[in-house]
CSV table of C-alpha atoms and ligand atoms in Angstrom, one decimal:
chain,number,residue,atom,x,y,z
A,1,UNK,CA,78.9,121.0,123.1
A,2,UNK,CA,76.9,121.2,119.9
A,3,UNK,CA,75.4,119.3,117.0
A,4,UNK,CA,76.2,120.7,113.6
A,5,UNK,CA,73.9,120.6,110.6
A,6,UNK,CA,74.9,121.5,107.1
A,7,UNK,CA,72.0,121.7,104.5
A,8,UNK,CA,72.7,122.4,100.8
A,9,UNK,CA,75.9,124.3,101.6
A,10,UNK,CA,77.7,125.6,98.6
A,11,UNK,CA,80.6,128.0,97.9
A,12,UNK,CA,81.3,130.1,94.8
A,13,UNK,CA,84.4,132.2,94.1
A,14,UNK,CA,83.2,134.5,91.3
A,15,UNK,CA,81.9,132.2,88.6
A,16,UNK,CA,83.5,129.1,90.0
A,17,UNK,CA,81.6,126.9,92.3
A,18,UNK,CA,84.0,124.8,94.5
A,19,UNK,CA,81.6,123.3,97.0
A,20,UNK,CA,78.4,121.8,95.6
A,21,UNK,CA,75.5,121.4,98.0
A,22,UNK,CA,76.8,119.6,101.1
A,23,UNK,CA,74.3,117.9,103.4
A,24,UNK,CA,75.8,116.6,106.6
A,25,UNK,CA,74.6,116.1,110.2
A,26,UNK,CA,77.2,115.8,112.9
A,27,UNK,CA,76.0,114.6,116.3
A,28,UNK,CA,76.9,116.3,119.5
A,29,UNK,CA,80.2,114.8,120.7
A,30,UNK,CA,80.9,113.1,117.4
A,31,UNK,CA,84.4,113.1,115.8
A,32,UNK,CA,83.9,113.6,112.1
A,33,UNK,CA,86.8,113.6,109.6
A,34,UNK,CA,86.6,115.3,106.2
A,35,UNK,CA,89.0,113.5,103.9
A,36,UNK,CA,89.7,113.8,100.2
A,37,UNK,CA,92.5,114.8,97.8
A,38,UNK,CA,94.0,118.2,97.7
A,39,UNK,CA,91.6,120.8,96.2
A,40,UNK,CA,88.4,118.9,96.9
A,41,UNK,CA,87.0,121.6,99.1
A,42,UNK,CA,87.6,120.3,102.6
A,43,UNK,CA,89.2,123.5,104.0
A,44,UNK,CA,86.7,125.7,102.3
A,45,UNK,CA,83.9,123.8,103.9
A,46,UNK,CA,85.6,123.9,107.3
A,47,UNK,CA,86.3,127.6,107.0
A,48,UNK,CA,82.7,128.2,106.2
A,49,UNK,CA,81.8,126.4,109.5
A,50,UNK,CA,84.3,128.6,111.3
A,51,UNK,CA,83.0,131.8,109.8
A,52,UNK,CA,86.3,132.6,108.1
A,53,UNK,CA,84.7,132.2,104.7
A,54,UNK,CA,81.3,133.5,103.6
A,55,UNK,CA,78.7,130.8,102.8
A,56,UNK,CA,77.4,131.3,99.3
A,57,UNK,CA,74.2,129.3,99.9
A,58,UNK,CA,72.5,126.7,102.2
A,59,UNK,CA,72.1,126.6,105.9
A,60,UNK,CA,74.6,126.1,108.7
A,61,UNK,CA,73.2,125.3,112.1
A,62,UNK,CA,75.5,125.0,115.2
A,63,UNK,CA,73.8,123.9,118.4
A,64,UNK,CA,70.4,124.6,117.0
A,65,UNK,CA,71.2,128.2,116.0
A,66,UNK,CA,71.5,129.4,112.4
A,67,UNK,CA,75.1,130.4,112.2
A,68,UNK,CA,75.4,131.6,108.5
A,69,UNK,CA,75.9,135.2,109.4
A,70,UNK,CA,77.4,134.9,112.9
A,71,UNK,CA,80.9,136.3,113.3
A,72,UNK,CA,83.6,133.7,114.0
A,73,UNK,CA,83.9,134.7,117.7
A,74,UNK,CA,80.1,134.3,118.1
A,75,UNK,CA,80.2,130.7,117.0
A,76,UNK,CA,81.9,129.3,120.1
A,77,UNK,CA,84.4,127.4,118.0
A,78,UNK,CA,88.1,126.7,118.6
A,79,UNK,CA,90.3,126.0,115.6
A,80,UNK,CA,93.7,124.3,115.4
A,81,UNK,CA,95.7,124.8,112.2
A,82,UNK,CA,98.6,123.1,110.5
A,83,UNK,CA,100.8,126.1,111.5
A,84,UNK,CA,100.6,126.5,115.2
A,85,UNK,CA,100.7,130.3,115.1
A,86,UNK,CA,102.1,130.6,118.6
A,87,UNK,CA,103.3,134.0,119.8
A,88,UNK,CA,107.1,133.6,119.8
A,89,UNK,CA,107.8,136.1,122.6
A,90,UNK,CA,105.2,134.6,125.0
A,91,UNK,CA,105.7,131.7,127.3
A,92,UNK,CA,103.7,128.5,126.9
A,93,UNK,CA,101.4,129.6,129.8
A,94,UNK,CA,100.8,133.0,128.2
A,95,UNK,CA,100.2,131.5,124.8
A,96,UNK,CA,97.5,129.3,126.3
A,97,UNK,CA,96.2,132.2,128.4
A,98,UNK,CA,96.0,134.6,125.4
A,99,UNK,CA,92.4,134.1,124.5
A,100,UNK,CA,91.0,134.4,128.1
A,101,UNK,CA,93.2,137.5,128.6
A,102,UNK,CA,91.9,139.3,125.6
A,103,UNK,CA,88.4,138.5,126.7
A,104,UNK,CA,89.4,140.1,130.0
A,105,UNK,CA,88.6,137.0,132.1
A,106,UNK,CA,90.2,137.2,135.5
A,107,UNK,CA,93.2,135.0,136.0
A,108,UNK,CA,91.6,133.2,139.0
A,109,UNK,CA,88.9,132.1,136.6
A,110,UNK,CA,91.2,130.8,133.8
A,111,UNK,CA,94.2,129.6,135.7
A,112,UNK,CA,92.7,126.3,136.8
A,113,UNK,CA,91.6,125.7,133.2
A,114,UNK,CA,95.1,126.3,131.9
A,115,UNK,CA,96.6,124.0,134.6
A,116,UNK,CA,94.1,121.3,133.7
A,117,UNK,CA,94.8,121.6,130.0
A,118,UNK,CA,98.6,121.6,130.6
A,119,UNK,CA,98.3,118.5,132.7
A,120,UNK,CA,96.1,116.7,130.1
A,121,UNK,CA,98.5,117.6,127.3
A,122,UNK,CA,101.7,116.8,129.2
A,123,UNK,CA,102.9,120.4,129.2
A,124,UNK,CA,103.2,120.9,133.0
A,125,UNK,CA,107.0,121.1,132.9
A,126,UNK,CA,107.1,123.5,130.0
A,127,UNK,CA,104.8,126.4,131.0
A,128,UNK,CA,107.6,128.9,131.4
A,129,UNK,CA,109.3,128.1,128.2
A,130,UNK,CA,109.2,130.1,124.9
A,131,UNK,CA,107.9,128.2,121.9
A,132,UNK,CA,111.3,128.1,120.2
A,133,UNK,CA,112.5,125.9,123.1
A,134,UNK,CA,109.8,123.3,122.3
A,135,UNK,CA,109.7,120.4,119.8
A,136,UNK,CA,107.2,120.4,117.0
A,137,UNK,CA,104.9,118.0,118.9
A,138,UNK,CA,105.0,120.1,122.0
A,139,UNK,CA,104.2,123.3,120.0
A,140,UNK,CA,101.2,121.5,118.5
A,141,UNK,CA,100.1,120.5,122.0
A,142,UNK,CA,100.3,124.2,123.1
A,143,UNK,CA,98.1,125.1,120.1
A,144,UNK,CA,95.6,122.5,121.3
A,145,UNK,CA,95.9,123.8,124.9
A,146,UNK,CA,94.9,127.2,123.6
A,147,UNK,CA,91.9,125.7,121.8
A,148,UNK,CA,90.9,123.6,124.9
A,149,UNK,CA,90.8,126.4,127.4
A,150,UNK,CA,88.2,128.2,125.4
A,151,UNK,CA,85.9,125.3,126.2
A,152,UNK,CA,84.3,125.6,122.8
A,153,UNK,CA,81.2,123.8,121.7
A,154,UNK,CA,83.0,122.7,118.5
A,155,UNK,CA,86.6,122.0,117.7
A,156,UNK,CA,87.9,122.4,114.2
A,157,UNK,CA,91.2,120.9,113.2
A,158,UNK,CA,92.6,121.7,109.7
A,159,UNK,CA,95.5,119.3,108.8
A,160,UNK,CA,97.0,119.9,112.3
A,161,UNK,CA,99.6,117.2,111.9
A,162,UNK,CA,100.9,117.8,108.4
A,163,UNK,CA,104.1,119.6,109.6
A,164,UNK,CA,105.2,116.9,112.0
A,165,UNK,CA,107.5,114.0,111.2
A,166,UNK,CA,106.0,110.6,110.6
A,167,UNK,CA,106.6,109.2,114.1
A,168,UNK,CA,105.2,112.2,115.9
A,169,UNK,CA,102.2,112.3,113.6
A,170,UNK,CA,101.3,108.8,114.8
A,171,UNK,CA,101.8,109.8,118.4
A,172,UNK,CA,99.7,113.0,118.1
A,173,UNK,CA,97.0,111.1,116.3
A,174,UNK,CA,96.6,108.9,119.4
A,175,UNK,CA,96.8,112.0,121.7
A,176,UNK,CA,94.0,113.9,119.9
A,177,UNK,CA,91.8,110.8,119.9
A,178,UNK,CA,92.4,110.3,123.6
A,179,UNK,CA,91.7,114.0,124.2
A,180,UNK,CA,88.4,113.7,122.4
A,181,UNK,CA,87.5,110.6,124.5
A,182,UNK,CA,88.1,112.6,127.6
A,183,UNK,CA,86.4,115.9,126.6
A,184,UNK,CA,83.7,114.3,124.4
A,185,UNK,CA,83.4,117.4,122.4
A,186,UNK,CA,82.2,117.7,118.8
A,187,UNK,CA,85.1,117.6,116.4
A,188,UNK,CA,85.4,118.3,112.7
A,189,UNK,CA,88.9,117.3,111.5
A,190,UNK,CA,90.2,117.9,108.0
A,191,UNK,CA,93.0,115.8,106.5
A,192,UNK,CA,94.1,114.5,103.1
A,193,UNK,CA,95.6,111.5,104.9
A,194,UNK,CA,93.3,108.5,104.8
A,195,UNK,CA,95.2,106.7,107.6
A,196,UNK,CA,94.4,109.7,109.9
A,197,UNK,CA,90.8,109.5,108.8
A,198,UNK,CA,90.5,105.7,109.4
A,199,UNK,CA,92.2,105.7,112.8
A,200,UNK,CA,90.6,108.8,114.4
A,201,UNK,CA,87.1,109.2,113.0
A,202,UNK,CA,83.8,108.1,114.5
A,203,UNK,CA,82.5,108.8,111.0
A,204,UNK,CA,84.4,109.7,107.8
A,205,UNK,CA,83.1,112.0,105.1
A,206,UNK,CA,85.0,111.3,101.8
A,207,UNK,CA,85.0,114.3,99.5
A,208,UNK,CA,85.9,114.7,95.9
A,209,UNK,CA,85.6,117.8,93.6
A,210,UNK,CA,83.4,119.7,96.1
A,211,UNK,CA,81.0,116.8,96.7
A,212,UNK,CA,80.5,114.1,99.2
A,213,UNK,CA,81.2,110.6,97.8
A,214,UNK,CA,80.3,108.6,100.9
A,215,UNK,CA,79.7,109.0,104.7
A,216,UNK,CA,80.1,106.2,107.2
A,217,UNK,CA,82.1,104.6,109.9
A,218,UNK,CA,85.7,103.9,109.0
A,219,UNK,CA,85.4,100.1,108.6
A,220,UNK,CA,82.0,100.4,106.9
A,221,UNK,CA,83.6,102.5,104.1
A,222,UNK,CA,86.6,100.2,104.0
A,223,UNK,CA,84.5,97.1,103.6
A,224,UNK,CA,81.7,98.5,101.5
A,225,UNK,CA,82.9,101.4,99.4
A,226,UNK,CA,80.0,102.8,97.5
A,227,UNK,CA,82.0,103.6,94.4
A,228,UNK,CA,85.4,103.3,92.7
A,229,UNK,CA,86.6,106.7,94.1
A,230,UNK,CA,86.1,105.7,97.8
A,231,UNK,CA,87.4,102.2,97.1
A,232,UNK,CA,90.7,103.5,95.7
A,233,UNK,CA,91.0,106.4,98.2
A,234,UNK,CA,90.9,104.3,101.4
A,235,UNK,CA,93.5,101.7,102.1
A,236,UNK,CA,97.3,101.6,101.7
A,237,UNK,CA,98.5,99.9,99.5
A,238,UNK,CA,95.3,100.7,97.7
A,239,UNK,CA,92.7,98.3,96.4
A,240,UNK,CA,93.6,96.4,93.2
A,241,UNK,CA,91.4,96.8,90.2
A,242,UNK,CA,90.8,94.9,86.9
A,243,UNK,CA,88.4,96.0,84.2
A,244,UNK,CA,86.6,93.5,82.1
A,245,UNK,CA,83.3,92.3,80.6
A,246,UNK,CA,80.9,89.9,82.2
A,247,UNK,CA,80.7,86.6,80.3
A,248,UNK,CA,78.5,83.5,81.0
A,249,UNK,CA,80.4,80.4,81.9
A,250,UNK,CA,79.5,77.1,80.0
A,251,UNK,CA,76.8,74.9,81.3
A,252,UNK,CA,75.1,77.6,83.4
A,253,UNK,CA,78.1,77.6,85.8
A,254,UNK,CA,77.6,81.3,86.7
A,255,UNK,CA,79.6,84.2,85.3
A,256,UNK,CA,83.2,85.3,84.9
A,257,UNK,CA,85.0,88.6,84.3
A,258,UNK,CA,86.9,88.5,81.0
A,259,UNK,CA,89.9,90.9,81.1
A,260,UNK,CA,91.4,92.7,78.2
A,261,UNK,CA,94.2,90.1,77.9
A,262,UNK,CA,91.7,87.3,77.5
A,263,UNK,CA,92.1,85.8,80.9
A,264,UNK,CA,89.0,85.2,83.0
A,265,UNK,CA,88.3,85.5,86.7
A,266,UNK,CA,85.4,83.4,87.9
A,267,UNK,CA,82.9,85.4,90.0
A,268,UNK,CA,81.3,83.0,92.5
A,269,UNK,CA,79.1,85.7,94.1
A,270,UNK,CA,78.2,88.0,91.3
A,271,UNK,CA,75.1,90.1,92.0
A,272,UNK,CA,72.2,89.8,89.5
A,273,UNK,CA,73.2,93.1,87.9
A,274,UNK,CA,76.4,91.6,86.7
A,275,UNK,CA,74.8,90.3,83.4
A,276,UNK,CA,76.7,89.1,80.4
A,277,UNK,CA,78.1,92.0,78.4
A,278,UNK,CA,78.2,94.4,81.4
A,279,UNK,CA,81.4,96.4,81.7
A,280,UNK,CA,82.5,95.8,85.3
A,281,UNK,CA,85.6,96.6,87.4
A,282,UNK,CA,86.6,94.1,90.0
A,283,UNK,CA,88.3,95.3,93.1
A,284,UNK,CA,90.2,93.3,95.8
A,285,UNK,CA,92.4,94.5,98.6
A,286,UNK,CA,96.0,93.4,98.7
A,287,UNK,CA,95.6,91.7,102.1
A,288,UNK,CA,92.6,89.6,101.0
A,289,UNK,CA,94.4,87.9,98.2
A,290,UNK,CA,95.8,84.5,99.0
A,291,UNK,CA,98.9,83.0,97.3
A,292,UNK,CA,98.2,79.3,96.7
A,293,UNK,CA,99.6,76.5,94.7
A,294,UNK,CA,96.5,74.8,93.3
A,295,UNK,CA,93.4,75.9,91.4
A,296,UNK,CA,94.2,79.6,91.3
A,297,UNK,CA,91.7,82.3,90.2
A,298,UNK,CA,94.4,84.1,88.3
A,299,UNK,CA,98.2,84.2,87.9
A,300,UNK,CA,100.6,87.1,88.4
A,301,UNK,CA,104.2,87.5,87.4
A,302,UNK,CA,106.0,89.2,90.3
A,303,UNK,CA,108.0,92.3,89.3
A,304,UNK,CA,108.9,93.9,92.6
A,305,UNK,CA,109.0,92.6,96.1
A,306,UNK,CA,108.8,95.0,99.1
A,307,UNK,CA,109.4,93.5,102.6
A,308,UNK,CA,108.3,95.9,105.3
A,309,UNK,CA,109.2,93.6,108.2
A,310,UNK,CA,105.7,92.8,109.4
A,311,UNK,CA,104.5,91.9,105.9
A,312,UNK,CA,105.6,91.6,102.3
A,313,UNK,CA,104.1,93.4,99.3
A,314,UNK,CA,104.4,91.6,95.9
A,315,UNK,CA,103.8,93.8,92.9
A,316,UNK,CA,102.9,92.5,89.3
A,317,UNK,CA,100.5,93.1,86.5
A,318,UNK,CA,96.9,91.7,86.1
A,319,UNK,CA,94.8,92.7,83.1
A,320,UNK,CA,97.2,95.6,82.4
A,321,UNK,CA,97.0,97.1,86.0
A,322,UNK,CA,99.6,96.9,88.6
A,323,UNK,CA,98.4,94.8,91.5
A,324,UNK,CA,99.8,94.4,95.0
A,325,UNK,CA,99.5,91.2,97.0
A,326,UNK,CA,100.3,91.5,100.8
A,327,UNK,CA,101.3,88.5,102.7
A,328,UNK,CA,102.2,88.2,106.3
A,329,UNK,CA,104.6,85.3,105.6
A,330,UNK,CA,108.2,86.0,104.7
A,331,UNK,CA,108.1,85.4,101.0
A,332,UNK,CA,110.6,83.3,99.1
A,333,UNK,CA,109.3,84.6,95.8
A,334,UNK,CA,111.9,86.0,93.3
A,335,UNK,CA,111.2,88.7,90.7
A,336,UNK,CA,110.1,87.1,87.4
A,337,UNK,CA,108.4,84.2,89.2
A,338,UNK,CA,104.7,83.5,88.6
A,339,UNK,CA,102.5,83.2,91.6
A,340,UNK,CA,99.0,81.6,91.7
A,341,UNK,CA,96.4,83.8,93.4
A,342,UNK,CA,93.1,83.1,95.0
A,343,UNK,CA,90.6,85.9,95.2
A,344,UNK,CA,88.1,84.9,98.0
A,345,UNK,CA,84.6,85.6,96.8
A,346,UNK,CA,83.6,87.3,100.0
A,347,UNK,CA,86.3,89.9,99.5
A,348,UNK,CA,85.6,90.8,95.9
A,349,UNK,CA,84.1,94.2,95.1
A,350,UNK,CA,82.3,94.8,91.8
A,351,UNK,CA,81.7,98.2,90.3
A,352,UNK,CA,80.0,99.5,87.2
A,353,UNK,CA,83.0,100.7,85.1
A,354,UNK,CA,81.1,103.6,83.6
A,355,UNK,CA,79.4,105.1,86.6
A,356,UNK,CA,81.9,103.8,89.1
A,357,UNK,CA,79.0,102.7,91.4
A,358,UNK,CA,79.1,99.5,93.4
A,359,UNK,CA,77.0,96.7,91.9
A,360,UNK,CA,74.4,95.4,94.2
B,401,LIG,P1,91.2,121.3,100.1
B,401,LIG,O1,91.2,121.8,101.5
B,401,LIG,O2,90.4,120.0,99.9
B,401,LIG,O3,92.6,121.0,99.6
B,401,LIG,P2,90.2,123.8,99.3
B,401,LIG,O4,89.0,124.0,100.1
B,401,LIG,O5,91.5,124.6,99.8
B,401,LIG,O6,90.6,122.3,99.1
B,401,LIG,O7,90.0,124.3,97.8
B,401,LIG,C1,88.9,123.9,97.1
B,401,LIG,C2,88.9,124.6,95.7
B,401,LIG,O8,88.6,125.9,95.9
B,401,LIG,C3,90.2,124.5,95.0
B,401,LIG,O9,90.0,124.2,93.6
B,401,LIG,C4,90.8,125.9,95.2
B,401,LIG,O10,91.7,126.2,94.1
B,401,LIG,C5,89.6,126.7,95.2
B,401,LIG,N1,89.8,127.9,96.1
B,401,LIG,C6,90.1,127.9,97.4
B,401,LIG,N2,90.2,129.2,97.9
B,401,LIG,C7,89.9,130.0,96.8
B,401,LIG,C8,89.9,131.5,96.6
B,401,LIG,N3,90.1,132.3,97.6
B,401,LIG,N4,89.5,131.9,95.4
B,401,LIG,C9,89.3,131.1,94.4
B,401,LIG,N5,89.4,129.7,94.5
B,401,LIG,C10,89.7,129.2,95.7
């Protein structure tokens, strides 16, 4: 097992820099998820750790050793990709045994490891089959088995579940997490799917345009996003936003956010930095908004209603933006109806509109 330290890592392709000075420490045994939109540099960063891509600058330490110029096979890493890359003419057993065989290990040495991996991954009954006779999930498990028998100090997963259907993705998510809890190995996992990041990670690294936006435990990031990017990236349906200007309320009764349509939302717990005249974006998550009948903070005309079974999403416009309100009750609301909303002060997030940073 190994801790991983990235210090000032950057990557340039010709004149274009795509990863800009990444600093990140990953503890031994930690499950870290790199998440961000397509093209933000996650795979490039992962491939630099794997040794599949040259590091343009900075230091990469794996298990206390500088690894910048080590060949991939010297880094004691196993990687699982989106495409399983199984050998179609080899059985499941031989696919898993491929690595040990080319390293000329004796079968008495690797056979018990393969059997243990097969048991752990529920592949016992399938060891004689060819990959084409397996389901997508089973193939992905074979790919993981191949990674596991190497007993690497570091596991790298690059979007390993993207090719699976939605139900299997959820199941494999749980299996990979359970596997990590048993093996307690260090994992770096790349995905663009924020739900995978939230559900699997010990810590999430949110990336955007080659930089880290925020690092933290999943619920830390969810509850205290440091900026508008993280606030809008995590959560589904995503956080609702309303831009406005801070105004003083009469008789020293605190401040409110005045929206472009002239409506005001009272801010009961505004930080001192929310001074009159400041351009501020308010954020509130759909599940934190309450639908009430009296003394609302704001009103919304419902345009679309989406029942999912467990909950109902009501969509409408506030201050020119589409908002979503999630309720666990079965809603009787009809399109065109106006609903009164309460925005609980403890769930309001305020950001500086210009810099995007959270106001404190
Ligand atoms: P992600 O994994 O987050 O989708 P990537 O790491 O694949 O993002 O890509 C990051 C950026 O680097 C993208 O803008 C991509 O176009 C660019 N890029 C990736 N590989 C190359 C390459 N071989 N040559 C030039 N640009 C590349």
